[in-house]
Coordinates of C-alpha atoms and ligand atoms in Angstrom, one line a residue:
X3 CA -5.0 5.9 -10.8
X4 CA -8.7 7.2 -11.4
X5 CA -11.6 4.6 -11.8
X6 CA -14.6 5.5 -14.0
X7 CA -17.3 2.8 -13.8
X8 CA -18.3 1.7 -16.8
X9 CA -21.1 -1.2 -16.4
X10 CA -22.2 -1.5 -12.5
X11 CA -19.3 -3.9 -11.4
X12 CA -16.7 -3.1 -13.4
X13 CA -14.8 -0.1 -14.1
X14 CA -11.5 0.7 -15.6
X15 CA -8.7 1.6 -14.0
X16 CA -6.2 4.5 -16.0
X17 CA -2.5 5.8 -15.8
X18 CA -2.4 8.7 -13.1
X19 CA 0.6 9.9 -15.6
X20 CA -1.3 10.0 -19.0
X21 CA -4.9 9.3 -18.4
X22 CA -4.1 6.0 -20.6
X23 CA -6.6 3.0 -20.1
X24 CA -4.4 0.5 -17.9
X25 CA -6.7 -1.9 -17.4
X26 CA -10.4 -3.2 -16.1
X27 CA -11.6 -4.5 -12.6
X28 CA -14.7 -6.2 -11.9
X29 CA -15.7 -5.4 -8.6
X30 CA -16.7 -8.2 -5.9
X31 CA -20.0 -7.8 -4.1
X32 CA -19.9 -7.3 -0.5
X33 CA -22.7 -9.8 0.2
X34 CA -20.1 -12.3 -2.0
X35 CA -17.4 -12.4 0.4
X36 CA -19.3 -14.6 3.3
X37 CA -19.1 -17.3 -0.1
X38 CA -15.0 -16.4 -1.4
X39 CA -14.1 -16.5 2.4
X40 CA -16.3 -20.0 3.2
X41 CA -14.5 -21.5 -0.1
X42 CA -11.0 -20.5 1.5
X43 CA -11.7 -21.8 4.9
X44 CA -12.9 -25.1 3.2
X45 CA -9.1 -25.4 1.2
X46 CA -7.1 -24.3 4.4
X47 CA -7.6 -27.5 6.1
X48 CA -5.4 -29.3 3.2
X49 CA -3.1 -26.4 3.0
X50 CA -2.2 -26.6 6.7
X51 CA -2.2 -30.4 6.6
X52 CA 0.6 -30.1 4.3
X53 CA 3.0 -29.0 6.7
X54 CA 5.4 -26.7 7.0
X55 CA 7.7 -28.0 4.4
X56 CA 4.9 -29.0 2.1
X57 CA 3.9 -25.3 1.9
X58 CA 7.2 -23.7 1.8
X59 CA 7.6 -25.8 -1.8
X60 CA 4.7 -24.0 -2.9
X61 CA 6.3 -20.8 -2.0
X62 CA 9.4 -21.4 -3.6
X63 CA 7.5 -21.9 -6.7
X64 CA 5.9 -18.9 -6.4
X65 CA 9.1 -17.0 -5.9
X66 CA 10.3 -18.7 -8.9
X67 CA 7.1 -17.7 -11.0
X68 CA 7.6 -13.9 -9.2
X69 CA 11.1 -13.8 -10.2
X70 CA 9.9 -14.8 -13.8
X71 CA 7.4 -12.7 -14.6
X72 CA 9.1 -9.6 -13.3
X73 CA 8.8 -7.5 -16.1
X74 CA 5.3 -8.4 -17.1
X75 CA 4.8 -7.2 -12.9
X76 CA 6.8 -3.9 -13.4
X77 CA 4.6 -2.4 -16.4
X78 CA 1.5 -3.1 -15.2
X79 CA 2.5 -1.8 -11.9
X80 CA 3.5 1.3 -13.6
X81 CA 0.4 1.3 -16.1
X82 CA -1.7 1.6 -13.0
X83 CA 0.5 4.0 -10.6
X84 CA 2.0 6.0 -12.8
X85 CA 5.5 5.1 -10.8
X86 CA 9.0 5.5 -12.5
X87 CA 10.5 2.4 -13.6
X88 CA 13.2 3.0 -10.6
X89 CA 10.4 2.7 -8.2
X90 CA 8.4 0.1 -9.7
X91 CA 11.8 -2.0 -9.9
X92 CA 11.8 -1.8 -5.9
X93 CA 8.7 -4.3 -5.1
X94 CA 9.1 -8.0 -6.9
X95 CA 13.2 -7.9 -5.0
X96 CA 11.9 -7.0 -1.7
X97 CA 8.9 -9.9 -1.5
X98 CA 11.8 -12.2 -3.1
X99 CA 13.8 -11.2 0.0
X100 CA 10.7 -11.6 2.4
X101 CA 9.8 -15.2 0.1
X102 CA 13.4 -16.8 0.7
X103 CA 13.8 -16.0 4.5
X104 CA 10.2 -17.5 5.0
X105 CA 11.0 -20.4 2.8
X106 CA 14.0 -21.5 5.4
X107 CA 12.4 -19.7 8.8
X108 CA 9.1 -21.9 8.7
X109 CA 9.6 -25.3 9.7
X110 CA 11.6 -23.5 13.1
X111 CA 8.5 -21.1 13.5
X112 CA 6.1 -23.8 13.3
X113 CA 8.0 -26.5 15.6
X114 CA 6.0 -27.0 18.4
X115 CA 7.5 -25.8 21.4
X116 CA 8.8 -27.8 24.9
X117 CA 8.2 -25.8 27.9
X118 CA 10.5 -26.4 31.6
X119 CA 7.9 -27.6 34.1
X120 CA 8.1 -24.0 36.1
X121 CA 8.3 -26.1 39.2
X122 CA 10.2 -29.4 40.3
X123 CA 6.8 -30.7 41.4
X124 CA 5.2 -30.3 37.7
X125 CA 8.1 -32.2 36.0
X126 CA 5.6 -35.3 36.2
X127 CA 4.1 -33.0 32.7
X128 CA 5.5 -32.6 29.4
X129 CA 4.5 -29.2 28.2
X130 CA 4.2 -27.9 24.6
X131 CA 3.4 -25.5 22.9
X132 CA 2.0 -25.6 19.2
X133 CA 1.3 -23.1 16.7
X134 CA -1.6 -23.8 14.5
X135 CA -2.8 -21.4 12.0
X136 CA -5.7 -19.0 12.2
X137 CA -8.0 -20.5 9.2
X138 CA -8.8 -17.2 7.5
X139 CA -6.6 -13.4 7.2
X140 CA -8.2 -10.7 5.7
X141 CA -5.1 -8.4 4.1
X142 CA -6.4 -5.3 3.6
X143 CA -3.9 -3.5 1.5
X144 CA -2.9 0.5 0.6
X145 CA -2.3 1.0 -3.0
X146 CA 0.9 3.1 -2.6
X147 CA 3.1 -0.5 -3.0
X148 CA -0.3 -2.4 -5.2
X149 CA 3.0 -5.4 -5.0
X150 CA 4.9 -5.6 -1.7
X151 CA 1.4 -4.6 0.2
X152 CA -0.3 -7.4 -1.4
X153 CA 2.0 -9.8 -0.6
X154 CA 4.7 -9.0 2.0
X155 CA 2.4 -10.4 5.1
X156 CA 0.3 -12.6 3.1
X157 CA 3.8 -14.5 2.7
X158 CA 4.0 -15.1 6.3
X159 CA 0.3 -16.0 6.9
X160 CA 0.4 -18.7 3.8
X161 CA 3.6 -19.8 5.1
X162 CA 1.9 -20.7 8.5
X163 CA -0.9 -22.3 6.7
X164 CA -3.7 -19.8 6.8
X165 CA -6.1 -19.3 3.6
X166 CA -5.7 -15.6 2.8
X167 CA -8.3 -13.1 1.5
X168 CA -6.9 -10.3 0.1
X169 CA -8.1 -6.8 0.0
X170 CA -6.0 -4.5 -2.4
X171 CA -6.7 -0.8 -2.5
X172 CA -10.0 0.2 -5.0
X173 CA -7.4 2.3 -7.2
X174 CA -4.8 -0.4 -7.9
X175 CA -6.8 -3.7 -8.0
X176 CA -4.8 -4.6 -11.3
X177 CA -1.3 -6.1 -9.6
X178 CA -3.4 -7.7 -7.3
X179 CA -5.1 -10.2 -9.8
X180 CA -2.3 -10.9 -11.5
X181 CA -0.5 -11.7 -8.4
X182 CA -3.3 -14.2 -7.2
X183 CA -3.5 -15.5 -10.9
X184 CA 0.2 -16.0 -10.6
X185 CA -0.3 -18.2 -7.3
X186 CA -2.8 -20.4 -9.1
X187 CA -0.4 -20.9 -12.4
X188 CA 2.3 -22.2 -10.3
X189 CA 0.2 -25.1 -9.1
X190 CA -1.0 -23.4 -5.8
X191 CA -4.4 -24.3 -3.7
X192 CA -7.2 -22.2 -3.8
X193 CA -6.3 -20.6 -0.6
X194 CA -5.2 -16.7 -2.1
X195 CA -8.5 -15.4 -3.1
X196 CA -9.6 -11.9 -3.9
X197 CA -12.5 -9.6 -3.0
X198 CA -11.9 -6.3 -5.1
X199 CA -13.7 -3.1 -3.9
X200 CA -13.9 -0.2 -1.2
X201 CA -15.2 0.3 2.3
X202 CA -18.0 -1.8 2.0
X203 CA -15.9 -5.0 0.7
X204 CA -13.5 -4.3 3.7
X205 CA -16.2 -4.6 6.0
X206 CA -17.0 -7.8 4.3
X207 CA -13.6 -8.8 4.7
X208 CA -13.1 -7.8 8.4
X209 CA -16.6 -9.9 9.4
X210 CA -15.8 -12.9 7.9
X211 CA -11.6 -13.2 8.4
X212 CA -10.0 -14.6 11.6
X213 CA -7.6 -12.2 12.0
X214 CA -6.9 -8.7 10.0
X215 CA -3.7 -7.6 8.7
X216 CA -4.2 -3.8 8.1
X217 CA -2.1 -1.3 5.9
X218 CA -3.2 2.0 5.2
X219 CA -3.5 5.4 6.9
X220 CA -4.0 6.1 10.9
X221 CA -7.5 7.4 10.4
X222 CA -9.0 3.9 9.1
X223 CA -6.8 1.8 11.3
X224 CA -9.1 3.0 14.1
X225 CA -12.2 2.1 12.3
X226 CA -10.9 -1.0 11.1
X227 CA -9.8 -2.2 14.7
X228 CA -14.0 -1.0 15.9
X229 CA -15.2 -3.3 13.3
X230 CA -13.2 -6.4 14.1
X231 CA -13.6 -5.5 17.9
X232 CA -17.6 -6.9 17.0
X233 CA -16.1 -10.2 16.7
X234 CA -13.1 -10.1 18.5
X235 CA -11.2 -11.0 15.9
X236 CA -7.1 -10.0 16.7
X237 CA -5.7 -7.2 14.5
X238 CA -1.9 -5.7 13.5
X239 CA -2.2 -2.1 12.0
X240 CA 1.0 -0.5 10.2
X241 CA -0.1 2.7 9.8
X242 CA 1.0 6.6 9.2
X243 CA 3.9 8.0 9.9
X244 CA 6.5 11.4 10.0
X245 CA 9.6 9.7 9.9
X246 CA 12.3 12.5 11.2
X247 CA 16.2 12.0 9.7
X248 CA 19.0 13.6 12.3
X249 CA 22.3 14.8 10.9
X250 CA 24.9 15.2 13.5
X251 CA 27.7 17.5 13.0
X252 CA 30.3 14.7 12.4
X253 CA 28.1 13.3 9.8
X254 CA 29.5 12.1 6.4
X255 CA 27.5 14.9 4.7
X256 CA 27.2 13.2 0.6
X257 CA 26.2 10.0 2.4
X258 CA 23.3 12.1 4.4
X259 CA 22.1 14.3 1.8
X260 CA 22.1 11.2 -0.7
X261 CA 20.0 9.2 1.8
X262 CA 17.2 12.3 2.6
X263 CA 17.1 12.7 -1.2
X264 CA 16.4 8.8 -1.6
X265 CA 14.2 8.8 1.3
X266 CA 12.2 11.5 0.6
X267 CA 11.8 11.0 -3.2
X268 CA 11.7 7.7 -3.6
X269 CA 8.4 6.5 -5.2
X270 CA 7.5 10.0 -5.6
X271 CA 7.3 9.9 -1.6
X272 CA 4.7 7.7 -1.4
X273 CA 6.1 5.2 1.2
X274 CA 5.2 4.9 4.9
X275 CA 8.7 5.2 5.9
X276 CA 9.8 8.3 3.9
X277 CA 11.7 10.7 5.0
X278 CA 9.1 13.5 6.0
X279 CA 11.6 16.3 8.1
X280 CA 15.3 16.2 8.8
X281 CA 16.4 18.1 12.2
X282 CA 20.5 19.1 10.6
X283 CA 22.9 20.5 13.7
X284 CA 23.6 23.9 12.5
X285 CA 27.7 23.3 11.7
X286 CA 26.7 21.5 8.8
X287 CA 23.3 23.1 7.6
X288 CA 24.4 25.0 5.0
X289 CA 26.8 22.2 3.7
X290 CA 24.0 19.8 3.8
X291 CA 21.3 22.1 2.3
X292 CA 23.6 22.6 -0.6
X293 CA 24.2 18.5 -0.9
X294 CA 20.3 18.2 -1.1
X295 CA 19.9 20.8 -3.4
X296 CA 22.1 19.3 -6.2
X297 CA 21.0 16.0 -5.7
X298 CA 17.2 16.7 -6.2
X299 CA 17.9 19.3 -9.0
X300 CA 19.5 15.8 -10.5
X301 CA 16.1 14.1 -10.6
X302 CA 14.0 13.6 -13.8
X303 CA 10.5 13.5 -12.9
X304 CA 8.4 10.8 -15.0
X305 CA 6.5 7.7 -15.1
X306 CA 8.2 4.6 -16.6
X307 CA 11.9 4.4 -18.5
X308 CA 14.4 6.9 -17.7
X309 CA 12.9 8.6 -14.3
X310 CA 13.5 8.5 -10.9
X311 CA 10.2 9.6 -9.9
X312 CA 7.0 9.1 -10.9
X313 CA 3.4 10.5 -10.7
X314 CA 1.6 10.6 -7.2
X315 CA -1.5 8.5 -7.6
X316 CA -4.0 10.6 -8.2
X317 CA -5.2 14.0 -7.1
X318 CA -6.3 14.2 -3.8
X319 CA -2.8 13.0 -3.6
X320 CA -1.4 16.0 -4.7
X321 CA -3.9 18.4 -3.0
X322 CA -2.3 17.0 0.2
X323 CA 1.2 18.3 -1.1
X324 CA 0.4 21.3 -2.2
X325 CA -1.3 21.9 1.1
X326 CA 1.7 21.3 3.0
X327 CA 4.0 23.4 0.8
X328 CA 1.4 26.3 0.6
X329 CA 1.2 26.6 4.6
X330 CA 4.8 26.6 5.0
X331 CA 5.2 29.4 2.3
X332 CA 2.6 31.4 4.1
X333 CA 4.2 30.7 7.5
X334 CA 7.7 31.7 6.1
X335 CA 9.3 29.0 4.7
X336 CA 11.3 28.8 1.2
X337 CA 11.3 26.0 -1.5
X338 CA 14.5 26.2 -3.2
X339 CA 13.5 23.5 -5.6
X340 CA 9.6 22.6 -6.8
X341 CA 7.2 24.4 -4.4
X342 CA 4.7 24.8 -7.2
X343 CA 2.4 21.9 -9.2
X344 CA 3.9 22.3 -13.0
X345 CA 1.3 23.2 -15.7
X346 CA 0.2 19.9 -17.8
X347 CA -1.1 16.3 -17.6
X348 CA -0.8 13.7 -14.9
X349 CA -0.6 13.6 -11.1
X350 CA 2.7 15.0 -10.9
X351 CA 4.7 17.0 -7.9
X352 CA 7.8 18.3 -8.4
X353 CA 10.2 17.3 -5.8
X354 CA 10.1 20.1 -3.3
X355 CA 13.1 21.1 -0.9
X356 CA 11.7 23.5 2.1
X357 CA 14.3 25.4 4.3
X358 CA 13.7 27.8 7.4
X359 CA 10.5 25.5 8.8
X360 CA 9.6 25.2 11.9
X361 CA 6.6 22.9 14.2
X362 CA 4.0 25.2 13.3
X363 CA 3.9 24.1 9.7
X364 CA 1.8 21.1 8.4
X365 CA 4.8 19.9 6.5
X366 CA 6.4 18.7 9.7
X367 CA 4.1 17.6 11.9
X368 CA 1.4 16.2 9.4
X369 CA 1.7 12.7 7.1
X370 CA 2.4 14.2 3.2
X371 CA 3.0 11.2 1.8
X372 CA 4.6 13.3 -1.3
X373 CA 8.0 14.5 -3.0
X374 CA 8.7 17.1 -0.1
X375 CA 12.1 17.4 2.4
X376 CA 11.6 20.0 5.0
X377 CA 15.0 20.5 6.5
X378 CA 15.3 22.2 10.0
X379 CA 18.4 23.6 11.4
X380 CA 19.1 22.8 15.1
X381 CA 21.3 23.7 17.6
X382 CA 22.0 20.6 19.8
X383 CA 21.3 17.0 19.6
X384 CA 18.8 17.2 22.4
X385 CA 17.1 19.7 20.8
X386 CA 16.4 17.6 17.7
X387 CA 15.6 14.5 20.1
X388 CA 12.8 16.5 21.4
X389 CA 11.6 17.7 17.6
X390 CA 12.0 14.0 16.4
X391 CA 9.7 13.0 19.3
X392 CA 7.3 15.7 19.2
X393 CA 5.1 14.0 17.0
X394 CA 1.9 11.5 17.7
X395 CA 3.9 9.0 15.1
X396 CA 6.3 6.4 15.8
X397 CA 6.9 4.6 12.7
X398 CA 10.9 4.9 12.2
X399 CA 13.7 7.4 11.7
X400 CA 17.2 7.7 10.7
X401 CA 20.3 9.4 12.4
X402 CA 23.4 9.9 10.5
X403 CA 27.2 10.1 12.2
X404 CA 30.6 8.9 11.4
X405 CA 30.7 7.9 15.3
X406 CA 28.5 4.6 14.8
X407 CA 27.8 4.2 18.8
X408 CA 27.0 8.3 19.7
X409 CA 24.2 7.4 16.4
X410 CA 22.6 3.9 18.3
X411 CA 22.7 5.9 21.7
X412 CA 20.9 8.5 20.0
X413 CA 18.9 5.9 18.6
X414 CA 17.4 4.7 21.6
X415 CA 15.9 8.1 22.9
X416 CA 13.9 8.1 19.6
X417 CA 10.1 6.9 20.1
X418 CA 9.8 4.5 17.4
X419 CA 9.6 1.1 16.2
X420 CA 13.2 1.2 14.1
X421 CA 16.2 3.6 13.3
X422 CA 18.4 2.9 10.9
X423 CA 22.2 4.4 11.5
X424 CA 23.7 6.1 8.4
X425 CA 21.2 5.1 5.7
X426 CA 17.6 5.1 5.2
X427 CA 14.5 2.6 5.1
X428 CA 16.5 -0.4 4.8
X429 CA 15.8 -2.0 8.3
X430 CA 12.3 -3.0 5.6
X431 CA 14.5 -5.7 4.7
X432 CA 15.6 -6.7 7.5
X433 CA 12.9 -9.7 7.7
X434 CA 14.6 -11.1 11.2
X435 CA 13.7 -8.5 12.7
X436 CA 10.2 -6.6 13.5
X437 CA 8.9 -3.6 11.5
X438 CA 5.7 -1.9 13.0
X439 CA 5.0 1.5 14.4
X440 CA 4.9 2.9 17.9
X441 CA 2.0 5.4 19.0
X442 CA -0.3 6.1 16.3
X443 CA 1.7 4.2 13.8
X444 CA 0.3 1.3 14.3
X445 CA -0.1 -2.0 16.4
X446 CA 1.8 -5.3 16.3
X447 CA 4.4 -5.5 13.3
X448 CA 5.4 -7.8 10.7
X449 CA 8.5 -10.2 9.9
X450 CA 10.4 -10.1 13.1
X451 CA 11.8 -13.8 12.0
X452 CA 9.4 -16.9 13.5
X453 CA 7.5 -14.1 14.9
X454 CA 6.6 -13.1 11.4
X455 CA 4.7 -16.5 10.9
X456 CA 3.7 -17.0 14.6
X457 CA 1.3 -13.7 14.5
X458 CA -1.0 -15.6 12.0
X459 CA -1.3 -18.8 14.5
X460 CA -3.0 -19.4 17.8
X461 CA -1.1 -20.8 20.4
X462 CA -2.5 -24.3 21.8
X463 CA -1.4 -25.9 24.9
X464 CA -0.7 -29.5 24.8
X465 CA -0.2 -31.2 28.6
X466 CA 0.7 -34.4 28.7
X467 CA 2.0 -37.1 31.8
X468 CA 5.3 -38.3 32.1
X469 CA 4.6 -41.5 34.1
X470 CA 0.9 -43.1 33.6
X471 CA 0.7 -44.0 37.0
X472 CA -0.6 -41.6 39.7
X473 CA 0.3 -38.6 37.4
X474 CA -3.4 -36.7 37.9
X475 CA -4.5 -36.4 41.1
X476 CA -6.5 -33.4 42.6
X477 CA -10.1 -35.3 42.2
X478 CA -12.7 -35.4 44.2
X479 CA -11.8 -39.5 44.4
X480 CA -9.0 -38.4 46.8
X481 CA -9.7 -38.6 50.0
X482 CA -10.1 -35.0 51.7
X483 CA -7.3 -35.8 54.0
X484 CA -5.0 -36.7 50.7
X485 CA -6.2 -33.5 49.2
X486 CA -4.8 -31.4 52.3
X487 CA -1.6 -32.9 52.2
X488 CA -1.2 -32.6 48.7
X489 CA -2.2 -28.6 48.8
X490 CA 0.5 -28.2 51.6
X491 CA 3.0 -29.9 50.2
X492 CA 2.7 -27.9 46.7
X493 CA 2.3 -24.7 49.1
X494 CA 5.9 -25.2 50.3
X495 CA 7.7 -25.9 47.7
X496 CA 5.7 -23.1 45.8
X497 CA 7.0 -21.0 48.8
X498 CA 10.6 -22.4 49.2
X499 CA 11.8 -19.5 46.5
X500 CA 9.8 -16.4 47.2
X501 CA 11.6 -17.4 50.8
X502 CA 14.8 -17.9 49.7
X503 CA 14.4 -14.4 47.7
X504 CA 13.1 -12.7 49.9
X505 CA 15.8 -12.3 52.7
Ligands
NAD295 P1 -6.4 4.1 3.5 O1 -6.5 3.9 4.9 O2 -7.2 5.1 2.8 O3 -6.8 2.7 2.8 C1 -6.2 1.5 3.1 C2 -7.2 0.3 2.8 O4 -8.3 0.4 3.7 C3 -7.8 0.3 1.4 O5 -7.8 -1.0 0.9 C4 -9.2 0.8 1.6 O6 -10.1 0.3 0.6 C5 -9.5 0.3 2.9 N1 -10.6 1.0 3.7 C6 -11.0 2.3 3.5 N2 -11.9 2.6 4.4 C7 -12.1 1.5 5.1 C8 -12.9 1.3 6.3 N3 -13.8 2.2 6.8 N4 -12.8 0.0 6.8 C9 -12.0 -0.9 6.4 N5 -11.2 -0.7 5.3 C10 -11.2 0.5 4.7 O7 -4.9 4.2 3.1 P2 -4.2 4.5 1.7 O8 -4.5 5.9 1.3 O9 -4.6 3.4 0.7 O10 -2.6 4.3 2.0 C11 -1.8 5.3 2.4 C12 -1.6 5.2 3.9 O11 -1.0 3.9 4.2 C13 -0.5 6.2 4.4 O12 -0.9 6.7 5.6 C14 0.7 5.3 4.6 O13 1.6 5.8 5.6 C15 0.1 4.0 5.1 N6 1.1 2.9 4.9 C16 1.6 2.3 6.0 C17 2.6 1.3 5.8 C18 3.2 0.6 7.0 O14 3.8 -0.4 6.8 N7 3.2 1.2 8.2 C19 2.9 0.9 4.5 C20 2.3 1.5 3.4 C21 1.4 2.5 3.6

């Protein structure tokens, strides 16, 4: 997109692709949030008092009115991203997915929770645990998915009964706002609100949330977790990342090649979890290469109908591209597809295969975030361990064999937060389980089943006697002589396992 401000607060937002107008935004004040926020704390209260299964019948509405208005989503998703319809397809499913899990998962992840008295002596207590929401979550959102970002943890923070106050990136705000208008159509509370701008409105956002739920790149996750550091308020950051793909000699080579193509391409390689370099043992380079290379000479490059890629959202996007491919060139590296920014309109990047690279290229050990597949040949499997790991990112990665179990051991001496065995990206909808970055990809992680609903929630202790009679005791009432025996007593049997254990 590219935003030209037309009166002070409002500007309109075009096509990356064509230049077309897509649509206008009116920009929310920064001294306006402390108001938008105090509004959504005010309708939380009702929202949370609704329950668990109150508020999951509000979400299936909204799936409902999601699943609805799909194609009304999809074009002005690729009015302001310039996407191919393939891509823009992609979002809408994927928050259905997240929607319906959520739906069932709440009640469980919101059940308050019976704890074992950790000693015989404390079985006089009932303990439990309960999970009550945090009143207000800033989602501050990337505008490389203006859809799934929105919404994909905002799902799980409604669900546990939090007010939320979105964020969406200053060059897609469009989606956003018919997303929230969507919420309040289907009968929702006022508890999705908007605050539409840059930096300044984030800040706004990060002073007057309760927690933060940050997407976007590395270098503002820092700043964003300084800012809510003021306040202490708790933050999760998915962030960056330089996913590597392995292909192991014994790998089904279509299947790989396919994937890398898919994963590297896909939404013009604009995702977090692209693939961003592929480490291929050296029986099966050539055979590989060539896989890749008909696959991505296959691609029609586009936004809208009939493409499987679109534009890259707006310049600086593809300056970032053309960076990386330009230093590898220089360094000795070859493009045998793309490698050059066509003549013509739009934001566009042709999808750019790069051979003979190596670690001192930005390609492979800097974020692109475009259409580029660096492919590295190797020589053993601990040799691309080490290359897959050399990296300060940790997001995820993929490893393709035909030998299922040599893949998940190789798995596990990757450094990241998932791998996926013999495809790519698709632990994303895995919703049971978690999805967040190691090193500097990020902090915390999202879904992960209850746990995706139990982030947005403080815990609160609730203690309560068994018997009425005698059940307290330590007070200074209590004779000192009591007191003694009562410390000695809880002294031994404290002691009677580290004892026990101990021989
Ligand atoms: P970005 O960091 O530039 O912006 C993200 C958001 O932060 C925007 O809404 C922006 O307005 C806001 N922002 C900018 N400066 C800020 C500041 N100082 N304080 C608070 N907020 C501020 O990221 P981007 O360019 O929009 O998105 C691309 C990045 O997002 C890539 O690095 C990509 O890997 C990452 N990403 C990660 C995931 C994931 O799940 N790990 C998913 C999608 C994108």
């Amino acid at each position: 997109m590219t935003a030209t401000a037309d009166r002070s607060d409002v500007a309109t937002i075009h096509n990356p692709a064509t230049g077309a107008v897509a649509g206008e935004v009116r920009w929310t004040a920064a001294a306006d949030v402390p108001r938008i926020a105090a509004g959504l704390r005010e309708a939380q209260r009702e929202w949370e008092a609704r329950g668990a299964k109150g508020r999951a019948k509000v979400l299936a509405r909204y799936a409902v009115w999601l699943g609805d208005h799909r194609d009304e989503i999809e074009q002005l998703l690729i009015a302001e991203t310039g996407k191919s319809a393939t891509d823009a397809a992609q979002e809408v499913p994927l928050l259905l997915i997240i929607l319906s899990y959520y739906i069932k998962a709440v009640e469980k992840a919101m059940a308050p929770e019976t704890r074992p008295a950790p000693l015989p002596f404390l079985s006089i207590k009932k303990i439990a645990v309960h999970y009550r929401p945090r009143p207000v979550v800033g989602v501050i959102a990337p505008w490389n998915y203006p859809v799934a970002n929105a919404l994909m943890d905002a799902i799980g923070a409604l669900a546990a009964g939090c007010a939320v106050l979105l964020k969406p990136s200053e060059r897609t705000p469009l989606t956003a706002e018919l997303l929230v208008r969507g919420w309040l159509d289907c009968g929702a509370p006022e508890v999705l609100a908007l605050a539409q701008g840059a930096r300044e409105v984030s800040e706004a956002v990060i002073d007057n949330s309760d927690y933060i739920q940050f997407t976007g790149s590395c270098a503002t996750g820092v700043k964003v977790m300084e800012r809510a550091a003021r306040r202490l308020t708790p933050v999760s950051l998915e962030l960056g990342g330089k996913d590597p793909m392995i292909v192991l000699e014994d790998a089904d080579i279509d299947l790989a090649a396919n994937a890398a193509v898919w994963g590297a391409m896909f939404n013009a390689g604009q995702t977090c979890v692209s693939v961003e370099r592929v480490y291929v043992l050296d029986p099966v380079y050539d055979q590989f290469v060539a896989a890749v290379v008909k696959a991505v000479e296959n691609l029609k490059v586009g936004a809208g109908q009939g493409y499987d890629l679109g534009a890259l959202i707006d310049e600086s996007q593809v300056a970032v591209t053309a960076r990386h491919v330009d230093d590898a060139l220089a360094k000795g590296a070859r493009a045998l597809t793309g490698g050059k920014r066509p003549d013509g309109p739009g934001s566009f990047y042709p999808p750019t295969v790069l051979v003979d690279v190596d670690h001192s290229m930005a390609c492979m050990t800097e974020e692109t975030f475009g259409p580029t597949l660096p492919i590295m040949k190797v020589s053993s499997v601990g040799e691309a361990v080490r290359l897959a790991n050399d990296s300060p990112y940790g997001l995820s990665a993929a490893v393709f064999s035909k030998n299922v179990e040599r893949a998940k051991d190789i798995a596990l001496q990757l450094d990241c937060g998932a791998v996926n065995v013999n495809d790519v990206i698709s632990n994303l909808m895995c919703t049971t389980a978690p999805m967040g970055g190691w090193k500097t990809s990020g902090i915390g992680a999202r879904f992960g089943g209850v746990d995706g609903v139990r982030k947005f929630c403080r815990q609160e202790t609730v203690v309560v006697p068994r018997i009425s009679v005698g059940a307290g005791g330590n007070y200074y009432n209590n004779s000192l002589k009591a007191l003694a025996r009562m410390n000695k007593m809880m002294t031994k049997m404290a002691l009677s396992r580290p004892r026990r254990e101990a021989k």
